[in-house]
Amino acid sequence: MDDSEGSLVNTPTAEEIAVGGGFLSSLMEDKYSAAVAVIFAIAVPLVLSSMFLGKKKVKQRGVPVEVGGEAGFTMRNVRSSKLVEVPWEGATTMAALFEQSCKKHSHYRFLGTRKLVERDFVTGNDGRKFEKLHLGEFQWETYGQIFERVCNFASGLIRLGHDPDTRIAIFSDTRAEWFIAFEGCFRQNITVVTIYASLGDDALIHSLNETAVSTLICDSKLLKKVASVSSSLKTVKNVIYFESDNTEVSTNISDWKVSAFSEVEKLGQASPAPARFPIKKDVAVIMYTSGSTGLPKGVMMTHGNVVATAAAVMTVVPGLSPSDVYLAYLPLAHIFELAAETVMMTAGASIGYGSALTLTDSSNKIKKGTKGDASVLKPTLLASVPAILDRVRDGVLKNVEGKGGLTTKLFNLAYKRRLTSIEGSWLGAWGVEKVFWDAIVFKKIRSILGGDIRFMLCGGAPLAADTQRFINVCIGTPIGQGYGLTETCAGAAFSEFDDPSVGRVGPPLPCGYIKLVSWDEGGYLTSDKPMPRGEVVIGGHSVTAGYFNNEEKTNEAYKVDETGMRWFYTGDIGRFHPDGCLEIIDRKKDIVKLQHGEYISLGKVEAALASSKYVENVMLHADPFHSYCVALVVPAPQVLEQWAKSNGVSYSDYAELCAKKEAVSEVQQSLSKVGKEAKLDKFELPAKIKLMPEAWTPESGLVTAALKLKREQLKAKFKDDLQKLYG
Ligand SMILES: *[C@@H]1O[C@H](CO)[C@@H](O)[C@H](O)[C@H]1NC(C)=O
Ligand SMILES: *[C@@H]1O[C@H](CO)[C@@H](O)[C@H](O)[C@H]1NC(C)=O
Ligand SMILES: *[C@@H]1O[C@H](CO)[C@@H](O)[C@H](O)[C@H]1NC(C)=O
């Protein structure tokens, strides 16, 4: 995964999704049904197990293929030998795809937004005020109606005086108007620059200035942020803001022409302008991704790239149709959400807009007693990121444990039974017993997300195996895990709905190839047994045109082969399973060569050391000028203090304990022990460690929102500590 992987959850909101809040309170109150359940649970499995244990054949999902470019081991999707490029004939650009889909589905509902009924503020214990919303039903517009609005907005841009040969940026939270503005730009062949709403000022100024954006579209909340840096935004002339319920907007900013979104629509409606359609090679989007170092890079996506990804995903998500309902709440400035909504639009599905803070009945911003987005919308499809699913899982488990007694026992029993069944096979996971457990245990949990979810998409970062299983069991849906980067327009690999395995990212999407290229120095070779291994290189229709204004970085990461196909070098290390599915096993830049030539994979070693009970977080550090590595360890305070207490180690405060020789030596022994159990080599064990009394949090900028280490920041902040360890 690339540097930007944490960004999906980097919005202040996604972190705070509250699940819990008593949804289980009425679960299994009824002692009678619990007793029946126990009897049922013992008797039925004996009968059923034998019925479902057929012999399973491994399904082939990818097949090796000969291609051009650098030598390697290449796989394609088993479905088609020719790469998929468009969802249907003629839909070669976003503009064409949108128009054709709107015509095809004109009477189906398309975009929906909830109306604000009431806005309240409650005061917390610390005196802070929290906004609480009472939101009503979704108000829908059809494909036909949205098409009209898009045409109007496109015309309005021209009437406003926007020069269509200059770029437009969208800087806003996810909402229906985002999508309308986006499609409107394409009808005039205008390139859209997208920027994460959570991006800092420097990055914002850099992105807008570098692409010489002349019209900026933002929501009224972010207009303030933009106004505060207006003097640095020299190229901006027009600003269009999305109106929202009772937010006052000041429009006297710099010498900008500031207009409301609805005014622009009216302008276009009154005076239509002819469309200027792009071709597939034209750049549709320049998407800025935040890196862990330096200024963000703008990835140039062509119309052909976005359409190809959508076409490919259409073939792997089963049964997409206008009867599907999708809940949109992740940032549209991230390729994962953008691709997902494009797929929904292609399928004629309806998209209901919500937000991470209003997702469930117990979400932070939902007024007590009123409904969250999911229970009103009842989506059939949901996209998510690992950090959110982990939170859902923790919320449910905490709630179950809180109940204690029979409830906990019953949940555990039901969970175990369902797990065994699923691990057999997804398709074998149906039957009387499933119906039973669903009715008495899982139905309530499912209702948090509306109760109708049939498929979940997950992307942005790898999903932990136990979380994947938990969702499979409790929500009762398969999860399609996507692997892709902004540079490949999300489209690379996608795990399939009927694949019961965990920890893999599936076969290549049918719009591209995935090639493994040997990395000799790192010791990953395509000739490795039992599976070929190497750097993951992606080729095909979804591979983007490169980084904006940065030929050097583009040439480093992209190559064009003799057949004209573009390949992107991801820097991830993967291996192919015999059925054609990819597994990501390492990251190239996290591998360091020590003084004597041994390679050390920081991520692998850290994962092993993290299983010590003392470790809350650990960063391994290796450098080529030494023959050994060192580590910074954030201990779990309770565990360390417990140890100190039972061993009579006295200290005045926790920082002092962390500095004590005995404590350091205790933790180091524990690391050696778990390291040996994980079969690490001696040089992989840190020769010296330092215990860090303060936790590393996303707020401190030392880890991403997905809690991944930000190595560069950590190295910079603790430079002196690292030097001392080598001293
Ligand atoms: C904006 O871009 C121009 C050239 O494209 C450059 O000279 C200038 O330094 C940039 N300004 C900022 C604030 O980045
Ligand atoms: C807009 O702001 C400028 C300076 O900030 C001020 O001089 C001007 O009077 C304002 N115009 C209106 C219409 O408020
Ligand atoms: C679309 O716009 C780009 C950039 O302004 C331009 O290079 C390209 O030729 C345009 N495409 C068409 C079909 O006019």
Coordinates of C-alpha atoms in Angstrom, one line a residue, residues 37-385:
A37 CA -31.0 -22.3 21.6
V38 CA -28.6 -24.3 23.7
I39 CA -30.4 -27.6 23.0
F40 CA -30.7 -26.7 19.3
A41 CA -27.0 -25.9 19.2
I42 CA -26.0 -29.3 20.4
A43 CA -28.4 -31.4 18.4
V44 CA -28.6 -29.7 15.1
P45 CA -24.9 -29.4 14.3
L46 CA -24.4 -33.1 14.6
V47 CA -27.0 -33.7 12.0
L48 CA -26.1 -30.8 9.7
S49 CA -22.3 -31.0 9.8
S50 CA -22.3 -34.2 7.9
M51 CA -24.6 -32.8 5.3
F52 CA -22.3 -29.9 4.4
L53 CA -18.9 -31.4 4.5
G54 CA -18.6 -32.2 0.8
K55 CA -15.2 -32.3 -0.7
K56 CA -14.2 -28.9 -1.9
K57 CA -12.5 -28.2 -5.1
V58 CA -10.2 -25.2 -5.3
K59 CA -11.6 -22.6 -7.7
Q60 CA -9.1 -21.1 -10.1
R61 CA -9.4 -17.3 -10.1
G62 CA -6.3 -16.2 -12.0
V63 CA -4.2 -17.7 -14.7
P64 CA -0.6 -17.0 -15.7
V65 CA -0.2 -15.1 -18.9
E66 CA 2.7 -14.0 -21.2
V67 CA 3.0 -10.3 -21.6
G68 CA 5.5 -7.6 -22.7
G69 CA 7.8 -5.5 -20.6
E70 CA 10.2 -6.5 -17.8
A71 CA 10.5 -10.3 -17.2
G72 CA 8.4 -11.6 -14.4
F73 CA 5.5 -13.8 -13.4
T74 CA 2.2 -12.4 -14.6
M75 CA -1.3 -13.2 -13.8
R76 CA -4.7 -12.2 -15.3
N77 CA -8.2 -12.7 -14.1
V78 CA -9.6 -16.1 -15.2
R79 CA -12.8 -14.5 -16.7
S80 CA -11.5 -13.0 -19.9
S81 CA -8.3 -13.3 -21.9
K82 CA -8.9 -9.8 -23.3
L83 CA -8.6 -6.9 -20.8
V84 CA -11.9 -5.2 -19.9
E85 CA -11.9 -1.5 -20.9
V86 CA -15.5 -0.2 -20.9
P87 CA -18.7 -1.3 -19.1
W88 CA -20.5 -1.3 -22.5
E89 CA -19.7 -0.1 -26.0
G90 CA -19.5 3.6 -26.4
A91 CA -18.9 4.4 -22.7
T92 CA -15.3 5.4 -23.2
T93 CA -15.3 8.5 -21.0
M94 CA -16.8 9.5 -17.7
A95 CA -19.0 12.0 -19.6
A96 CA -20.3 9.4 -22.0
L97 CA -20.8 6.8 -19.3
F98 CA -22.7 9.2 -17.2
E99 CA -25.0 10.4 -20.0
Q100 CA -25.7 6.8 -21.2
S101 CA -26.4 5.5 -17.7
C102 CA -28.8 8.4 -17.0
K103 CA -30.7 7.7 -20.2
K104 CA -30.8 3.9 -19.4
H105 CA -31.9 4.4 -15.8
S106 CA -33.8 7.7 -16.1
H107 CA -36.7 6.8 -13.9
Y108 CA -34.7 5.0 -11.2
R109 CA -33.8 7.0 -8.1
F110 CA -30.2 8.1 -8.1
L111 CA -28.9 10.5 -5.4
G112 CA -30.5 11.0 -2.0
T113 CA -29.8 13.3 0.8
R114 CA -31.4 13.5 4.3
K115 CA -33.2 16.6 5.3
L116 CA -32.3 18.3 8.5
V117 CA -35.3 18.3 10.9
E118 CA -33.6 19.8 13.9
R119 CA -30.2 20.9 15.1
D120 CA -29.5 20.8 18.8
F121 CA -26.5 21.3 21.0
V122 CA -25.7 19.4 24.2
T123 CA -23.1 20.4 26.7
G124 CA -20.7 17.7 27.8
N125 CA -19.2 17.2 31.3
D126 CA -16.2 19.3 30.4
G127 CA -18.4 22.2 29.2
R128 CA -17.8 21.6 25.5
K129 CA -20.8 21.8 23.2
F130 CA -21.7 18.9 20.9
E131 CA -23.9 19.2 17.9
K132 CA -26.7 16.7 17.7
L133 CA -28.8 16.3 14.6
H134 CA -32.3 15.0 14.0
L135 CA -32.3 14.0 10.3
G136 CA -35.3 13.0 8.3
E137 CA -36.0 10.7 5.4
F138 CA -33.8 10.6 2.3
Q139 CA -35.0 13.0 -0.5
W140 CA -34.4 11.4 -3.8
E141 CA -33.8 12.6 -7.3
T142 CA -33.9 10.3 -10.3
Y143 CA -31.2 9.6 -12.9
G144 CA -33.2 11.8 -15.3
Q145 CA -33.4 14.7 -12.8
I146 CA -29.7 14.5 -11.9
F147 CA -28.8 14.5 -15.6
E148 CA -30.6 17.8 -16.0
R149 CA -28.8 19.3 -13.0
V150 CA -25.4 18.2 -14.3
C151 CA -26.2 19.8 -17.7
N152 CA -27.3 23.0 -16.0
F153 CA -24.2 23.1 -13.8
A154 CA -21.9 22.5 -16.8
S155 CA -23.6 25.4 -18.7
G156 CA -23.5 27.5 -15.6
L157 CA -19.8 27.2 -15.3
I158 CA -19.4 28.6 -18.8
R159 CA -21.9 31.4 -18.2
L160 CA -20.1 32.3 -14.9
G161 CA -17.0 32.9 -17.1
H162 CA -15.0 29.9 -16.2
D163 CA -12.4 29.3 -18.9
P164 CA -12.9 25.6 -19.8
D165 CA -9.2 25.2 -20.6
T166 CA -8.3 25.8 -16.9
R167 CA -8.9 23.4 -14.1
I168 CA -11.5 23.3 -11.3
A169 CA -10.8 21.9 -7.8
I170 CA -13.3 20.3 -5.5
F171 CA -12.6 20.7 -1.9
S172 CA -15.5 19.4 0.2
D173 CA -16.9 16.6 2.3
T174 CA -18.8 13.8 0.4
R175 CA -22.3 14.9 -0.7
A176 CA -24.6 14.7 -3.7
E177 CA -23.5 18.1 -5.1
W178 CA -19.9 16.8 -5.1
F179 CA -20.9 14.2 -7.6
I180 CA -23.0 16.6 -9.7
A181 CA -20.2 19.2 -9.9
F182 CA -17.7 16.4 -10.8
E183 CA -19.9 15.1 -13.7
G184 CA -20.7 18.7 -14.8
C185 CA -17.0 19.5 -15.3
F186 CA -16.6 16.5 -17.5
R187 CA -19.4 17.7 -19.9
Q188 CA -17.1 20.6 -20.6
N189 CA -13.9 18.5 -20.8
I190 CA -12.6 20.3 -17.6
T191 CA -10.0 18.5 -15.5
V192 CA -11.0 18.2 -11.8
V193 CA -8.4 18.5 -9.1
T194 CA -9.4 16.7 -5.9
I195 CA -8.0 17.5 -2.5
Y196 CA -8.7 15.7 0.8
A197 CA -10.8 17.9 3.1
S198 CA -8.4 17.1 5.9
L199 CA -5.3 18.4 4.1
G200 CA -3.2 21.1 5.8
D201 CA -2.9 24.6 4.5
D202 CA 0.5 24.2 2.8
A203 CA -0.6 21.1 0.9
L204 CA -3.8 22.9 -0.1
I205 CA -2.0 25.9 -1.4
H206 CA 0.5 23.8 -3.2
S207 CA -2.1 21.7 -4.9
L208 CA -4.2 24.6 -6.1
N209 CA -1.2 26.6 -7.2
E210 CA 0.6 23.8 -9.0
T211 CA -2.4 23.0 -11.1
A212 CA -3.3 26.7 -11.6
V213 CA -6.9 26.1 -10.5
S214 CA -9.1 29.0 -11.5
T215 CA -12.4 27.9 -10.1
L216 CA -12.6 26.4 -6.6
I217 CA -15.7 24.4 -5.5
C218 CA -16.0 23.9 -1.8
D219 CA -18.6 23.4 0.9
S220 CA -19.6 26.3 3.1
K221 CA -17.7 24.9 6.1
L222 CA -14.4 24.7 4.2
L223 CA -14.9 28.1 2.6
K224 CA -13.6 29.6 5.8
K225 CA -10.5 27.6 5.6
V226 CA -10.0 28.7 2.0
A227 CA -10.7 32.3 2.8
S228 CA -8.0 32.3 5.5
V229 CA -5.3 31.5 2.9
S230 CA -6.9 33.5 0.0
S231 CA -3.8 35.8 -0.3
S232 CA -1.7 32.8 -1.3
L233 CA -4.2 31.5 -3.9
K234 CA -3.1 33.6 -6.8
T235 CA -4.7 31.7 -9.6
V236 CA -8.2 31.4 -8.2
K237 CA -10.8 33.7 -9.7
N238 CA -14.2 32.0 -9.0
V239 CA -15.4 30.2 -5.9
I240 CA -18.6 28.1 -5.8
Y241 CA -19.9 26.9 -2.5
F242 CA -22.3 24.2 -1.6
E243 CA -25.1 25.7 0.5
S244 CA -26.0 24.0 3.7
D245 CA -28.8 24.4 6.2
N246 CA -28.3 27.5 8.3
T247 CA -24.6 28.0 7.8
E248 CA -23.9 31.7 7.3
V249 CA -21.5 32.3 4.4
S250 CA -19.4 35.4 3.9
T251 CA -18.9 36.0 0.2
N252 CA -16.7 39.1 0.4
I253 CA -13.3 37.3 0.1
S254 CA -10.3 38.7 -1.7
D255 CA -11.3 39.7 -5.2
W256 CA -13.0 36.4 -5.8
K257 CA -16.3 36.0 -7.4
V258 CA -18.2 33.9 -4.9
S259 CA -21.4 32.1 -6.0
A260 CA -23.7 29.6 -4.5
F261 CA -24.0 26.2 -6.2
S262 CA -27.7 26.7 -6.9
E263 CA -27.0 30.1 -8.6
V264 CA -24.7 28.5 -11.0
E265 CA -27.3 25.8 -11.8
K266 CA -29.9 28.6 -12.5
L267 CA -27.5 30.5 -14.7
G268 CA -27.0 27.4 -16.8
Q269 CA -30.6 26.5 -16.9
A270 CA -31.5 30.0 -18.2
S271 CA -28.8 29.9 -20.8
P272 CA -27.6 26.4 -21.9
A273 CA -24.1 26.1 -23.4
P274 CA -23.1 23.4 -25.8
A275 CA -21.2 20.4 -24.3
R276 CA -17.5 19.9 -25.1
F277 CA -16.9 16.1 -24.7
P278 CA -13.5 14.8 -23.8
I279 CA -11.9 11.7 -25.3
K280 CA -10.6 8.7 -23.3
K281 CA -7.0 9.9 -23.2
D282 CA -8.0 13.3 -21.7
V283 CA -7.1 13.8 -18.0
A284 CA -10.3 13.6 -16.0
V285 CA -9.0 14.0 -12.5
I286 CA -5.8 15.1 -10.8
M287 CA -6.0 13.5 -7.4
Y288 CA -3.7 14.7 -4.7
T289 CA -2.7 12.0 -2.2
S290 CA -1.0 12.9 1.0
G291 CA 2.3 11.2 1.4
S292 CA 4.0 10.5 4.7
T293 CA 6.8 12.9 3.6
G294 CA 6.9 16.1 1.7
L295 CA 4.2 17.8 -0.3
P296 CA 1.3 15.8 -1.9
K297 CA 1.7 14.5 -5.4
G298 CA -1.1 14.9 -8.0
V299 CA -1.9 11.7 -9.8
M300 CA -3.3 12.2 -13.3
M301 CA -6.2 9.9 -14.2
T302 CA -7.6 9.8 -17.6
H303 CA -11.3 9.2 -18.5
G304 CA -10.2 5.8 -19.8
N305 CA -8.6 4.9 -16.4
V306 CA -11.7 5.6 -14.3
V307 CA -14.1 3.9 -16.8
A308 CA -11.9 0.8 -16.9
T309 CA -11.9 0.3 -13.2
A310 CA -15.6 0.7 -13.0
A311 CA -16.1 -1.8 -15.8
A312 CA -13.9 -4.3 -14.1
V313 CA -15.5 -4.0 -10.7
M314 CA -18.9 -4.4 -12.4
T315 CA -17.8 -7.9 -13.5
V316 CA -16.7 -9.1 -10.0
V317 CA -19.4 -7.8 -7.6
P318 CA -22.3 -10.2 -8.1
G319 CA -25.7 -9.0 -9.3
L320 CA -25.2 -5.2 -9.3
S321 CA -28.5 -3.7 -10.4
P322 CA -30.8 -0.6 -10.0
S323 CA -32.3 -2.3 -7.0
D324 CA -29.0 -1.9 -5.1
V325 CA -28.8 0.9 -2.5
Y326 CA -25.4 2.2 -1.5
L327 CA -24.5 4.3 1.5
A328 CA -21.9 6.9 0.7
Y329 CA -19.9 8.4 3.6
L330 CA -16.2 7.9 2.9
P331 CA -14.3 10.9 1.3
L332 CA -14.9 11.2 -2.4
A333 CA -11.5 12.7 -2.8
H334 CA -10.1 9.2 -2.2
I335 CA -10.0 7.0 -5.2
F336 CA -11.6 4.1 -3.4
E337 CA -14.9 6.0 -2.8
L338 CA -14.8 7.7 -6.1
A339 CA -14.5 4.3 -7.9
A340 CA -17.2 2.8 -5.8
E341 CA -19.7 5.6 -6.6
T342 CA -18.8 5.4 -10.3
V343 CA -19.6 1.7 -10.2
M344 CA -23.0 2.5 -8.5
M345 CA -23.7 5.0 -11.2
T346 CA -22.8 2.5 -13.9
A347 CA -25.1 -0.1 -12.4
G348 CA -28.1 2.3 -12.0
A349 CA -28.1 1.9 -8.2
S350 CA -29.2 4.5 -5.8
I351 CA -26.6 6.4 -3.7
G352 CA -27.7 7.8 -0.3
Y353 CA -25.4 10.3 1.2
G354 CA -24.6 10.1 4.9
S355 CA -21.5 10.8 7.0
A356 CA -19.3 8.9 9.3
L357 CA -20.6 10.8 12.3
T358 CA -24.3 10.0 11.6
L359 CA -23.9 6.5 10.3
T360 CA -25.7 4.5 13.0
D361 CA -28.4 5.3 15.6
S362 CA -25.7 5.6 18.2
S363 CA -23.3 7.7 16.2
N364 CA -21.9 10.8 17.9
K365 CA -23.9 13.4 16.0
I366 CA -27.2 11.6 16.0
K367 CA -29.7 13.0 18.5
K368 CA -30.7 10.3 21.0
G369 CA -33.9 8.5 19.9
T370 CA -33.6 9.5 16.3
K371 CA -32.2 7.4 13.4
G372 CA -28.8 7.1 11.9
D373 CA -28.2 7.0 8.1
A374 CA -28.0 3.2 7.8
S375 CA -31.2 2.4 9.6
V376 CA -33.1 5.0 7.4
L377 CA -31.5 4.0 4.1
K378 CA -31.2 0.2 4.6
P379 CA -28.3 -0.1 2.2
T380 CA -27.5 -3.3 0.3
L381 CA -23.9 -2.3 -0.3
L382 CA -21.5 -0.5 1.9
A383 CA -17.9 0.5 1.4
S384 CA -15.6 0.6 4.4
V385 CA -12.0 0.8 5.6

